[in-house]
Every structure is written in C-alpha cells, then in structure tokens.
Coordinates of C-alpha atoms in Angstrom, one line a residue:
M591 CA -0.2 0.2 0.3
E592 CA 3.1 2.3 1.4
Q593 CA 4.7 2.0 -2.1
S594 CA 1.3 2.1 -4.0
S595 CA 1.1 5.9 -2.5
E596 CA 4.3 6.3 -3.2
K597 CA 4.1 5.9 -7.0
Y598 CA 0.9 7.6 -7.1
F599 CA 3.1 10.5 -5.0
S600 CA 5.7 11.1 -8.2
I601 CA 3.3 10.2 -10.8
S602 CA 1.3 13.7 -9.8
R603 CA 4.4 15.3 -8.6
S604 CA 6.1 14.8 -12.0
M605 CA 3.3 16.4 -13.3
V606 CA 3.2 19.3 -11.6
Y607 CA 6.2 19.6 -12.7
L608 CA 5.3 19.2 -16.4
A609 CA 2.6 22.0 -15.9
I610 CA 4.7 24.3 -14.0
A611 CA 7.2 23.9 -16.9
I612 CA 4.5 24.1 -20.1
I613 CA 2.8 27.4 -18.1
I614 CA 6.4 29.0 -17.7
T615 CA 7.2 28.7 -21.4
T616 CA 4.0 29.9 -22.4
Y617 CA 4.4 32.9 -20.7
Y618 CA 8.0 32.6 -22.4
K619 CA 6.6 33.1 -25.9
I620 CA 3.6 35.4 -25.0
W621 CA 6.9 37.6 -23.9
L622 CA 8.8 37.1 -26.2
S623 CA 5.7 38.1 -28.8
D624 CA 4.8 40.9 -27.8
V625 CA 7.5 42.6 -29.2
Y626 CA 5.4 42.7 -33.0
L627 CA 1.9 44.7 -31.8
L628 CA -0.8 44.4 -34.2
R629 CA -0.7 46.6 -37.0
A630 CA -4.9 48.4 -37.8
V631 CA -5.1 47.9 -41.4
F632 CA -7.7 49.0 -43.1
A633 CA -7.9 45.8 -45.7
P634 CA -12.1 45.5 -46.9
H635 CA -11.1 41.9 -48.1
D636 CA -9.3 40.7 -45.0
D637 CA -8.0 42.6 -41.3
N638 CA -11.2 44.8 -41.6
H639 CA -13.9 42.1 -42.7
F640 CA -12.8 40.2 -39.4
I641 CA -13.0 43.2 -37.4
T642 CA -15.9 44.6 -39.1
L643 CA -18.4 40.9 -38.4
A644 CA -17.0 40.2 -34.9
S645 CA -17.8 43.9 -33.7
Y646 CA -21.5 43.2 -35.1
I647 CA -21.2 39.7 -33.2
L648 CA -21.0 41.5 -30.4
N649 CA -23.6 44.3 -31.1
G650 CA -25.9 40.8 -31.2
D651 CA -26.9 41.4 -35.1
W652 CA -24.7 38.3 -36.4
L653 CA -23.0 39.7 -38.9
G654 CA -24.3 42.3 -39.4
R655 CA -28.5 43.5 -40.0
Y656 CA -30.2 42.5 -43.2
D657 CA -29.8 46.2 -44.2
Q658 CA -25.8 45.9 -43.9
Y659 CA -25.2 42.5 -45.8
S660 CA -22.6 43.0 -48.5
Q661 CA -20.4 41.3 -50.9
Y662 CA -18.2 40.9 -47.7
T663 CA -20.4 39.5 -45.2
L664 CA -20.4 35.5 -46.1
M665 CA -17.6 35.8 -48.2
K666 CA -15.1 33.8 -46.3
G667 CA -14.9 31.1 -42.6
V668 CA -17.0 32.7 -39.9
F669 CA -15.4 30.8 -37.3
Y670 CA -11.9 33.8 -37.3
P671 CA -15.3 37.1 -36.4
I672 CA -16.5 34.3 -33.9
W673 CA -12.8 33.7 -32.5
I674 CA -12.3 37.5 -32.1
A675 CA -16.0 38.1 -30.3
M676 CA -14.9 35.6 -27.7
S677 CA -11.5 36.5 -26.8
N678 CA -13.4 40.5 -26.4
I679 CA -16.1 38.6 -24.1
A680 CA -13.2 37.1 -22.4
G681 CA -11.3 40.5 -22.5
I682 CA -8.3 38.9 -23.4
P683 CA -6.2 40.9 -26.3
L684 CA -6.3 39.1 -29.7
L685 CA -2.8 38.0 -30.5
T686 CA -2.6 36.7 -26.8
A687 CA -5.5 34.2 -27.5
Q688 CA -3.9 33.5 -30.1
Q689 CA -0.7 32.6 -28.3
L690 CA -2.8 30.9 -25.6
L691 CA -4.8 28.6 -28.2
Y692 CA -1.9 27.0 -29.8
A693 CA -0.5 26.4 -26.6
L694 CA -3.7 24.7 -25.2
A695 CA -3.6 22.7 -28.8
C696 CA -0.2 21.4 -28.2
V697 CA -1.2 20.8 -25.0
V698 CA -3.9 18.7 -26.3
F699 CA -1.0 17.1 -28.8
I700 CA 1.5 15.7 -26.3
I701 CA -2.1 13.7 -24.2
A702 CA -2.8 12.5 -27.2
I703 CA 0.5 11.0 -27.7
S704 CA 1.3 10.4 -23.8
P705 CA 0.3 7.1 -23.9
D706 CA 3.7 6.3 -26.4
V707 CA 6.1 8.4 -24.9
K708 CA 8.0 5.7 -21.7
H709 CA 10.1 8.7 -20.9
K710 CA 7.6 11.3 -20.2
G711 CA 10.2 14.5 -19.6
W712 CA 10.4 13.8 -23.6
L713 CA 6.4 15.8 -23.5
F714 CA 8.5 19.0 -22.5
V715 CA 10.7 18.6 -25.5
I716 CA 7.6 17.4 -27.8
Y717 CA 5.6 20.4 -26.3
L718 CA 8.5 23.3 -26.6
F719 CA 9.3 22.3 -30.3
L720 CA 5.7 22.2 -31.6
L721 CA 5.4 25.9 -29.2
F722 CA 7.8 27.7 -30.7
N723 CA 7.0 27.6 -34.4
P724 CA 8.5 30.8 -36.3
F725 CA 5.7 31.4 -37.7
T726 CA 3.5 31.7 -34.7
I727 CA 5.8 34.1 -32.8
I728 CA 5.4 37.1 -35.6
V729 CA 2.2 37.1 -36.3
D730 CA 0.6 41.1 -35.9
R731 CA -2.0 41.5 -38.2
V732 CA -5.6 40.0 -37.8
F733 CA -5.6 37.1 -40.0
R734 CA -6.9 33.5 -40.0
L735 CA -3.6 32.5 -40.0
G736 CA -3.4 33.4 -36.2
I737 CA -5.4 30.3 -35.0
Y738 CA -5.7 28.1 -38.2
P739 CA -2.4 26.5 -37.2
A740 CA -3.6 26.0 -33.6
L741 CA -6.7 24.5 -35.0
T742 CA -4.7 22.1 -37.4
I743 CA -2.9 20.9 -34.5
L744 CA -6.0 19.9 -32.5
V745 CA -7.8 18.3 -35.4
I746 CA -4.5 16.4 -35.9
A747 CA -4.4 15.2 -31.9
S748 CA -8.2 15.0 -31.5
A749 CA -8.3 12.5 -34.3
Y750 CA -5.0 10.7 -33.5
G751 CA -5.8 10.4 -30.0
L752 CA -9.1 9.2 -31.3
Y753 CA -6.9 6.4 -33.2
A754 CA -5.3 5.5 -29.8
R755 CA -7.9 5.1 -27.6
T756 CA -9.9 3.2 -30.4
L757 CA -7.5 0.4 -31.2
S758 CA -5.7 0.7 -27.3
G759 CA -9.3 0.4 -26.0
K760 CA -7.7 2.8 -22.8
G761 CA -8.6 6.3 -22.1
K762 CA -12.1 8.0 -23.3
P763 CA -12.1 7.6 -27.0
F764 CA -15.6 8.7 -27.1
L765 CA -14.3 12.3 -25.2
W766 CA -12.0 12.8 -28.2
S767 CA -14.3 11.6 -30.4
L768 CA -15.8 14.8 -29.7
L769 CA -13.1 16.7 -29.8
L770 CA -12.4 15.9 -33.0
G771 CA -15.6 16.8 -33.8
F772 CA -15.5 20.4 -32.1
S773 CA -12.0 21.0 -34.0
L774 CA -12.5 20.3 -37.2
S775 CA -16.4 21.9 -37.0
A776 CA -14.0 25.0 -36.0
F777 CA -11.3 24.7 -39.0
W778 CA -14.0 23.6 -41.6
H779 CA -15.3 27.4 -41.5
T780 CA -12.1 29.2 -40.8
R781 CA -10.6 29.1 -44.2
E782 CA -12.2 27.8 -47.6
E783 CA -10.1 25.3 -48.8
A784 CA -10.1 23.2 -45.8
I785 CA -10.4 19.7 -47.4
W786 CA -6.9 19.4 -47.4
I787 CA -7.0 17.9 -44.0
I788 CA -9.4 15.4 -45.3
P789 CA -6.1 12.9 -46.6
S790 CA -4.6 13.1 -43.2
L791 CA -8.1 12.2 -41.4
L792 CA -8.3 9.0 -44.1
V793 CA -5.2 7.9 -43.3
L794 CA -6.4 7.2 -39.6
L795 CA -9.3 5.7 -40.4
F796 CA -8.1 3.6 -42.2
F797 CA -5.4 2.6 -40.3
T798 CA -8.3 2.3 -37.6
L799 CA -10.6 -0.6 -39.6
Y800 CA -7.0 -2.4 -40.5
G801 CA -6.4 -2.7 -36.5
V802 CA -10.1 -3.9 -36.7
W803 CA -9.8 -6.5 -39.4
V804 CA -6.5 -7.5 -37.8
N805 CA -7.3 -8.1 -34.4
R806 CA -10.9 -9.1 -34.5
G807 CA -11.9 -8.2 -31.5
Y808 CA -13.4 -5.0 -31.6
K809 CA -17.4 -3.8 -31.3
L810 CA -18.1 -2.2 -34.3
R811 CA -21.1 -0.3 -33.8
R812 CA -19.0 1.4 -30.8
I813 CA -16.2 2.4 -33.1
A814 CA -18.1 3.2 -35.5
V815 CA -20.2 5.9 -33.0
F816 CA -16.8 7.4 -32.2
Y817 CA -16.2 8.1 -35.9
V818 CA -19.8 9.4 -37.1
T819 CA -20.3 11.2 -34.2
P820 CA -17.0 13.9 -35.4
V821 CA -18.9 14.1 -38.7
I822 CA -22.2 14.5 -37.2
L823 CA -21.0 17.3 -35.4
V824 CA -19.1 19.1 -38.2
W825 CA -23.0 19.0 -40.6
F826 CA -24.6 20.3 -37.6
S827 CA -21.9 23.5 -36.9
T828 CA -22.7 23.9 -40.9
L829 CA -26.6 23.7 -40.6
I830 CA -26.8 26.1 -37.4
L831 CA -24.5 29.1 -39.5
A832 CA -27.1 27.9 -42.5
T833 CA -29.9 28.5 -40.1
L834 CA -28.5 31.9 -38.5
N835 CA -27.9 33.1 -41.9
W836 CA -31.7 32.0 -42.8
Q837 CA -33.2 34.1 -40.3
S838 CA -30.7 36.7 -40.7
Y839 CA -30.5 37.3 -44.4
G840 CA -33.2 35.0 -45.7
V841 CA -30.7 32.0 -47.6
F842 CA -30.0 29.2 -46.1
T843 CA -26.2 28.9 -46.5
P844 CA -23.1 28.7 -44.3
L845 CA -20.9 30.8 -46.7
E846 CA -22.3 32.5 -49.9
I847 CA -19.3 31.8 -52.2
H848 CA -19.8 27.6 -51.4
S849 CA -23.5 27.9 -52.5
S850 CA -24.2 27.0 -55.7
E851 CA -25.6 29.9 -57.1
F852 CA -22.8 31.2 -56.9
E853 CA -20.3 28.7 -57.6
S854 CA -22.0 27.9 -61.2
A855 CA -21.9 32.3 -62.0
Y856 CA -18.5 32.4 -61.5
S857 CA -17.2 28.6 -62.9
G858 CA -19.4 29.2 -65.8
L859 CA -16.8 32.4 -66.8
L860 CA -13.4 30.7 -65.8
R861 CA -14.9 28.1 -68.1
I862 CA -14.8 30.3 -71.2
K863 CA -11.2 29.6 -73.8
T864 CA -10.4 32.8 -75.3
N865 CA -8.0 32.9 -78.3
S866 CA -5.7 34.6 -76.0
W867 CA -4.4 33.0 -72.6
R868 CA -2.0 34.5 -70.0
R869 CA -1.4 32.9 -66.6
F870 CA -2.8 34.7 -63.4
Y871 CA -5.4 35.7 -65.8
P872 CA -8.6 33.3 -65.6
V873 CA -11.0 35.7 -66.8
V874 CA -9.6 38.3 -69.6
K875 CA -11.2 41.0 -71.0
E876 CA -12.3 38.4 -74.3
A877 CA -14.0 35.8 -72.2
R878 CA -15.5 38.7 -70.3
I879 CA -16.8 40.3 -73.9
K880 CA -17.9 36.7 -75.0
A881 CA -19.9 36.6 -71.7
Y882 CA -21.9 39.5 -72.2
A883 CA -23.2 38.5 -75.5
V884 CA -24.5 35.2 -74.8
S885 CA -25.7 36.1 -70.7
P886 CA -27.7 39.1 -70.1
A887 CA -27.3 39.0 -66.2
F888 CA -23.7 39.7 -66.6
Q889 CA -24.8 42.2 -69.1
E890 CA -25.3 44.6 -66.1
L891 CA -22.0 44.0 -64.8
R892 CA -20.2 45.6 -67.6
P893 CA -20.5 49.0 -66.9
Y894 CA -18.6 48.4 -63.7
L895 CA -16.1 45.6 -64.4
E896 CA -15.3 47.4 -68.0
G897 CA -15.6 50.8 -66.5
N898 CA -13.7 52.7 -63.1
L899 CA -14.2 49.5 -61.2
G900 CA -12.5 47.2 -63.0
K901 CA -9.2 50.0 -63.8
Q902 CA -9.2 50.1 -60.2
W903 CA -8.7 46.5 -59.3
Q904 CA -6.6 46.0 -62.5
G905 CA -4.4 49.0 -62.2
H906 CA -0.9 49.2 -63.9
R907 CA -1.1 45.6 -65.0
V908 CA -2.4 44.1 -68.5
D909 CA -6.2 43.2 -66.7
I910 CA -7.4 42.4 -63.6
P911 CA -5.7 39.3 -62.0
A912 CA -7.6 35.8 -60.6
A913 CA -6.2 37.0 -56.9
F914 CA -8.8 40.3 -57.1
F915 CA -11.0 39.0 -60.0
I916 CA -13.6 37.0 -57.7
W917 CA -13.5 40.5 -55.5
A918 CA -14.0 42.9 -58.5
F919 CA -16.4 40.4 -59.9
R920 CA -18.6 40.6 -56.4
D921 CA -18.1 44.5 -56.2
A922 CA -19.6 44.3 -59.1
V923 CA -22.8 42.7 -58.2
Q924 CA -23.3 45.6 -55.2
R925 CA -22.8 48.7 -57.4
A926 CA -25.4 47.2 -60.1
G927 CA -28.0 47.1 -57.1
Y928 CA -27.5 44.0 -55.6
Y929 CA -26.8 43.1 -51.6
N930 CA -28.2 45.5 -49.5
F931 CA -25.1 47.8 -48.4
S932 CA -26.0 51.1 -49.3
Q933 CA -28.9 50.2 -51.3
S934 CA -32.7 50.6 -50.2
K935 CA -33.9 48.5 -46.7
N936 CA -35.7 45.6 -48.9
P937 CA -34.6 42.3 -47.3
K938 CA -35.8 40.8 -50.7
T939 CA -32.8 42.2 -52.4
I940 CA -30.0 39.5 -50.9
K941 CA -32.1 36.9 -52.2
Q942 CA -32.6 38.9 -55.2
T943 CA -28.6 38.5 -55.2
F944 CA -28.5 34.9 -54.7
E945 CA -31.3 34.3 -57.9
F946 CA -28.8 36.9 -60.3
Y947 CA -26.0 34.5 -59.5
E948 CA -28.6 31.3 -60.3
R949 CA -29.6 33.2 -63.3
M950 CA -25.8 34.1 -65.1
G951 CA -24.8 30.4 -64.5
G952 CA -27.5 28.9 -66.1
E953 CA -27.4 31.8 -69.3
L954 CA -23.2 30.6 -69.4
K955 CA -23.9 26.8 -69.0
K956 CA -26.8 26.8 -71.7
A957 CA -24.1 28.9 -73.7
C958 CA -21.4 26.3 -73.3
N959 CA -23.7 23.6 -73.8
S960 CA -25.2 24.7 -77.5
G961 CA -22.3 25.7 -78.5
R962 CA -22.8 29.6 -78.2
L963 CA -19.2 29.1 -76.1
E964 CA -16.2 27.2 -76.7
C965 CA -15.8 25.8 -72.8
A966 CA -13.4 23.8 -71.2
S967 CA -13.3 21.7 -67.6
L968 CA -13.1 22.6 -64.6
L969 CA -10.6 21.4 -61.8
S970 CA -13.0 22.6 -58.9
P971 CA -15.3 26.1 -59.5
F972 CA -12.8 28.0 -58.6
V973 CA -9.5 26.5 -60.5
P974 CA -9.2 28.0 -63.9
P975 CA -8.9 25.4 -66.8
W976 CA -5.5 22.9 -67.1
H977 CA -3.2 24.4 -69.8
K978 CA 0.1 22.3 -71.3
E979 CA 2.1 25.4 -69.5
F980 CA 1.4 24.4 -66.0
T981 CA 2.4 20.6 -66.3
K982 CA 5.6 22.0 -66.4
L983 CA 5.9 23.9 -63.7
L984 CA 4.1 20.6 -61.4
I985 CA 7.1 19.4 -60.2
P986 CA 9.4 22.6 -59.7
T987 CA 6.3 24.3 -58.2
F988 CA 6.0 21.3 -56.1
Y989 CA 9.7 21.3 -54.8
D990 CA 10.0 24.9 -54.6
N991 CA 6.8 24.8 -52.1
L992 CA 8.1 22.1 -50.0
K993 CA 11.6 23.2 -49.5
R994 CA 10.3 26.7 -48.6
L995 CA 8.1 24.7 -46.4
V996 CA 10.7 22.4 -44.3
T997 CA 13.3 25.2 -44.3
F998 CA 11.1 27.6 -42.6
D999 CA 12.3 30.0 -45.8
K1000 CA 10.8 33.9 -45.9
F1001 CA 10.5 34.4 -41.8
D1002 CA 10.4 38.1 -41.9
Y1003 CA 11.0 38.8 -38.0
K1004 CA 12.0 42.3 -38.8
K1005 CA 8.9 43.7 -39.3
E1006 CA 11.1 46.6 -40.8
G1007 CA 8.7 49.6 -42.2
Q1008 CA 5.7 47.8 -41.3
F1009 CA 3.2 50.2 -39.5
S1010 CA -0.9 50.3 -39.1
A1011 CA -3.0 51.6 -42.4
G1012 CA -6.4 53.3 -42.2
W1013 CA -7.4 56.5 -40.6
F1014 CA -8.3 57.1 -36.6
R1015 CA -12.2 55.4 -36.8
T1016 CA -10.2 52.3 -37.9
F1017 CA -7.6 52.7 -35.2
Q1018 CA -10.6 53.1 -32.6
L1019 CA -12.5 49.8 -34.2
F1020 CA -9.4 47.2 -34.2
E1021 CA -8.3 48.3 -30.7
T1022 CA -11.7 47.9 -28.8
V1023 CA -12.8 45.1 -30.6
T1024 CA -9.7 43.0 -30.4
N1025 CA -8.5 44.7 -26.8
E1026 CA -4.7 45.5 -28.3
K1027 CA -2.1 48.0 -28.1
I1028 CA -1.8 49.2 -32.1
E1029 CA 1.2 49.6 -34.0
V1030 CA 1.3 53.4 -35.3
D1031 CA 0.8 54.4 -38.5
R1032 CA 4.6 56.1 -39.4
G1033 CA 8.2 55.1 -38.2
S1034 CA 8.5 58.7 -37.3
I1035 CA 6.4 58.4 -34.3
Q1036 CA 7.8 55.1 -33.7
A1037 CA 11.2 56.9 -33.3
L1038 CA 9.3 59.0 -30.2
R1039 CA 9.5 55.4 -28.6
P1040 CA 11.9 55.4 -25.2
E1041 CA 15.1 53.8 -25.8
F1042 CA 14.7 51.2 -23.6
Y1043 CA 12.0 50.0 -25.3
K1044 CA 13.9 49.9 -28.7
K1045 CA 16.5 47.9 -26.4
N1046 CA 14.4 45.6 -25.2
S1047 CA 12.6 45.0 -29.0
E1048 CA 15.8 44.5 -30.7
K1049 CA 16.8 41.5 -28.0
K1050 CA 13.8 39.9 -28.4
K1051 CA 13.8 40.4 -32.3
R1052 CA 17.4 38.8 -31.6
T1053 CA 16.1 36.0 -29.5
I1054 CA 13.5 35.2 -32.2
R1055 CA 15.5 34.8 -35.3
N1056 CA 18.3 32.6 -33.2
I1057 CA 15.0 30.3 -32.6
W1058 CA 14.0 30.2 -35.9
N1059 CA 17.6 29.8 -37.5
N1060 CA 19.6 27.6 -34.5
F1061 CA 16.9 24.8 -35.1
Y1062 CA 13.8 25.3 -37.3
R1063 CA 15.6 26.2 -39.6
H1064 CA 18.8 24.1 -40.3
L1065 CA 18.0 20.9 -38.3
V1066 CA 14.7 20.8 -39.4
P1067 CA 15.3 19.6 -43.1
W1068 CA 17.4 17.1 -41.9
F1069 CA 15.6 15.4 -39.7
F1070 CA 12.2 15.6 -42.8
I1071 CA 15.2 14.3 -45.1
L1072 CA 15.4 11.0 -42.7
F1073 CA 12.1 10.9 -41.7
I1074 CA 10.4 11.1 -45.6
F1075 CA 12.1 7.6 -46.5
L1076 CA 12.3 5.8 -42.6
I1077 CA 8.3 6.8 -42.3
P1078 CA 6.4 5.3 -45.7
A1079 CA 9.5 2.3 -45.7
R1080 CA 8.5 1.2 -42.0
G1081 CA 5.4 1.6 -42.5
I1082 CA 4.7 -0.5 -45.7
Y1083 CA 6.8 -3.5 -43.2
E1084 CA 4.4 -2.8 -40.3
L1085 CA 1.4 -3.2 -42.9
I1086 CA 3.3 -6.9 -44.3
K1087 CA 3.8 -8.1 -40.6
C1088 CA 0.5 -7.1 -39.5
K1089 CA 1.9 -5.4 -36.4
V1090 CA 1.7 -1.5 -36.8
R1091 CA 4.0 1.1 -34.2
P1092 CA 1.2 4.1 -33.7
A1093 CA 4.4 6.1 -33.9
T1094 CA 4.0 5.1 -37.7
V1095 CA 0.3 5.8 -38.2
L1096 CA 1.1 9.1 -36.6
G1097 CA 3.8 10.6 -38.8
L1098 CA 2.0 8.3 -42.1
S1099 CA -0.9 11.0 -41.2
A1100 CA 1.0 13.6 -41.2
L1101 CA 3.0 13.4 -44.1
A1102 CA -0.8 12.8 -45.7
A1103 CA -1.8 16.2 -44.2
I1104 CA 2.2 18.0 -45.5
L1105 CA 1.5 16.5 -49.1
S1106 CA -2.1 17.7 -49.2
N1107 CA -1.6 21.0 -48.3
M1108 CA 1.4 21.2 -50.8
I1109 CA -0.5 19.8 -53.1
I1110 CA -3.0 22.8 -53.6
V1111 CA -1.1 25.6 -52.6
T1112 CA 1.1 24.5 -55.5
L1113 CA -2.4 24.1 -57.6
I1114 CA -3.4 27.9 -56.3
Q1115 CA 0.3 29.1 -57.0
I1116 CA 0.4 27.4 -60.4
T1117 CA -3.0 28.9 -61.8
S1118 CA -4.1 31.7 -60.1
Y1119 CA -1.6 33.7 -57.5
S1120 CA 2.0 33.5 -56.9
E1121 CA 1.7 34.8 -52.2
I1122 CA 1.0 31.6 -51.0
G1123 CA 2.7 32.4 -47.7
R1124 CA -0.8 32.4 -45.8
A1125 CA -2.2 29.0 -47.1
M1126 CA 1.1 27.6 -46.4
S1127 CA 0.6 28.6 -42.3
P1128 CA -1.2 24.8 -41.2
G1129 CA 1.5 23.3 -43.0
Y1130 CA 4.3 24.3 -40.4
P1131 CA 2.7 22.2 -37.2
V1132 CA 2.3 19.2 -39.5
L1133 CA 5.8 19.6 -40.2
L1134 CA 7.0 19.4 -36.4
I1135 CA 4.3 16.9 -36.1
F1136 CA 6.2 15.0 -39.1
I1137 CA 9.0 15.1 -37.0
I1138 CA 8.0 14.1 -34.0
A1139 CA 6.7 10.8 -34.7
G1140 CA 9.8 10.1 -36.8
F1141 CA 11.4 10.1 -33.4
M1142 CA 9.1 8.6 -31.4
L1143 CA 9.5 5.8 -33.7
L1144 CA 13.1 6.4 -34.2
S1145 CA 13.2 5.7 -30.1
E1146 CA 10.7 2.5 -30.6
L1147 CA 13.3 1.4 -32.8
V1148 CA 16.7 1.6 -31.1
G1149 CA 14.7 0.7 -27.9
G1150 CA 13.5 -2.5 -29.0
W1151 CA 17.3 -3.2 -30.8
R1152 CA 18.9 -2.4 -27.5
S1153 CA 16.4 -5.2 -25.8
K1154 CA 16.7 -7.6 -29.0
K1155 CA 20.9 -6.9 -27.7
N1156 CA 20.3 -7.7 -24.3
A1157 CA 18.7 -10.9 -25.0
I1158 CA 20.9 -12.2 -27.1
S1159 CA 24.1 -11.6 -24.4
Q1160 CA 22.0 -12.9 -21.8
R1161 CA 22.1 -16.5 -23.7

C-alpha cells in the first residue's frame, strides 16, 4: 500500500513539474511575441472584414443587420470573427488569446501521444518543439493564420487520440471523438480550402479499420459511433450557421461563395475558352466580352467591370488578375444594385442577389451546352482550366513550395517599415474589438519611443531570429530528409507484418496532411496567384508533428534493438 501511494505521489509530482514548465515556457513565448504590436490595416477583404464582423457579433446583430449585408458578409469562413468576439468577451487581447489557443493545442497533442512516450520528460521537449513554431511568434495582423495552425494541431491530435484510444481500449475515446468534432467544425469554417485535412483523417481511419480487421476483437458499432460523431458535429455546425444566415438574411447557406448559385456563376466565367491566354489572368477581357453576349445577367455588370471599378482592380496590370477578379466581380454585382449595403432596406434584395448568380450561371451553362461558347472543364469551381504550360510547372513548383516549408524560408522577424494603415476610426475599431495596443501608422512616431523599449525590442527579435535560425531553419530539413524515407518504409513493412506502430500511423497521417496542403498550395500558385504564404501556415505545425512522429518511431526501433541485443547477450 505504501509503495502504491509513493508511486502515485511520484506520478502526480512529475505532472505538476510538467504543468509548471508548460506555464513558464508559454508565458515566455507570449512575452517574446509581444514585441510585435497589432497592425490595424484597413483591408476590406481581410483585417477590416474580420474586425467588422466581430463588432457586429458583439452588437448582437450576427454578421450585421440585413441592411448591412454586402459582398463581404459571407465571403469568408465565419469562425475567426466568432473567435475575435469570444476573445473580446473574455477580456483577453486578441494576439494573446491566439497564443494561448496554440499553446492549448500543443498540450492536447502531448496528451494524445503520452501513452506512446515511455519517458514522460520527453513530452516537455515535444511541447517546446511544437510551441516555438517561428511563424506563430510573428503574427501581427488580424489574419486567420492567427488561429489556423492551432486548429490544425487540434484536429490531428484529437483524430490521433481517437485512433489510439479506440484500438488500445484504454482512455476515453468518445471524449476524443467529441474533441475531433468540435475542432474540425471550427477548422472547417475558418478557411475555404479546409478539405486538405481530409487525407490525414482518412489515413487514421484506414489504420483503425486495419487494426479491427487484424485483431477482430472490437465492437464495430461502438467504433462506428466514435467515427460518425465528428461528422455529425461538423454537419450540425454547418446547419446552425446556415440557419442563422437564413434567419438574418433569408439565404440558407453557411458561406456564400460555396453556394451552388455563386459557384455556377463564377465557374461559368472560368470555363470560357479564349484565343489569348495569360497565366494568373483566368477571366481576361476577351472572355468577359463573350460572356456579355450570351448572358443578359452578366451584361448588367459590364459598366462596372469595364469601367472605373475594373480599372481600379486592374491597376497597372494588363488585366484583372485572379487574386483580385473574384472580388472585382462581387463588387460589380453590388454596384449593379444587388446585396443590401447602401441600398434600399429591402430584405428581398439579398435573395435577389442569389437569384442573379443562379440566372447568370444558368445562362452561361446554356451557352456552353449549345455551342455559343466554347468551354473547358474545371478541376474545381474556383480553379481555372488546366493548360499544358501548367504541367511543366507542376513538379518544380511543388518542390519549391516543399523546400520553402521544410526550411522555414521567408521568415520576416524584423518587420521593418510595417505600420498600421487606415484612419482614426479604423484604429479605434481595431483597438476596441481586439483589446490590443495598436502599432503606429508611421515611422516618425515609432522613433519617439524610449531607448529602453527599442533595446528590449531588438533583444527579443534577436532571440526570435536565433530560435528560427539555429533550430528550425537548419535542423528540421535534415530530420525531414531522414524521416521521409524511414516512416513510409516502416509503414509498408509493418503493414506486411500486420503489426503497425502508433508512431508510424501518426507519421503517415502527418505526411498525408503535408502532401495534401502542398498540392493545393501548388495548384493555387500555378493557376491563380504567386503569394501563398498564408495558405502555407498550417503546414508548419504538421511538419513538426511529422518530425516528432519520426523521433518517436526511431526511439522505439532503437529500444527494440537494444532489448534484443541484451536478450542475446544473456543467453
């Protein structure tokens, strides 16, 4: 009895030490990242959009009153504005709240893998390695990448936790199932390309079914409940968002750009073949002229797309590029009298907007089917038709993106010459909603700061640079090269032997996520626009998880080899 109580005390004391270490290092990271003040930038499609929606939520108006419904309202996932509002209600500054969420995700991850780590002290090392992901330290704008890496970790950690507890019969798999459902729901409604996480989840599902097939001692109905629950929760969250939008605006959809009406209209433009073709310009003027001729609905937008609005979006370029065209298109629809912002306070106007998209999509589809337009097939409603020139770029671009990910390249820790941009009203809105101290809008004011502040800032930035340069930039690439061969090879070997290690499954799941993310990023960069930094943000924590899984597997293999060697020497 005494021995048992001593063992219990020892375990409890080690957990207390681990908790204290986690709290101290988390505080240190928050203190370090505090060198980057929040930049209030009046970007209608990004920063200002999320802040505005959060302010509407805090006002109790959901995403705005029906007379405030504009081309911005349902153009991006709504979880980030919800998160901003939640941080405000909690009284936690936004950037700090995002750091705490990321730290929480790291804690969930080490809990998920803890049964597979024999020496619990390594859990703290793993936590540090995941926590100090350099790109999570330098976030200084109201971008979704502030929470997206954390949500990515939560999804993978909870999915792995569900897999491990389901097959081991230990722990509480249903709790991991619920956590997966909630985290995946938040993930799904944050960015529009969330589908990239699915291959990782399918790998874990495959190995769950494989484990059931090998052992044949599991209750299939019980396992089915565990894996269906997250799907139901994601579906239910989508239903809730669509219902709220229905009650507020009369449209039953969680996201406008993923509605069938908008997709039919936008994809209809992308499909049109033209004599001239230019990379990054999917809907050139020639395509628009052809569309005006066959679609009376699209003809309504001609004065705007070919007028001052279109010229503003085009700037000094040869035409309106892909990165801007979708927003230019939506701006033109609003200028033509649809949506409700600055229009008559008529609830029917919002529904008429969707009817406009449906009518335009139907007209373009009819013209394609009848032969009046020569049309191509699409990979997705938002990806332009594939050209033979793209094929030549596929492998080099994929390699460059993977190299950029693995080497943590383009890490701007200095943030020199980057200030807030907007008006006094912009700064007041950002400061009130985020509870953050706002960066100044020009260098002359920044220069007035006391010397001690400047010196401390420089010290912090040098520390951040050292963390990035000495550990992640130079060590991670070598680890990746080692494990990119080891983990898949062990996966094949263990499948043949019908004895798969959990670390191998975690590594293969992370590898599937890395490859999926890189493929989507590569397609975007080849077909649409070159700047893909934000889309790559969830790839970094997944890369670190892959490295962690590799070390877990390597440790198990070395341990097994030593045990065999000791057994042979004792004979």
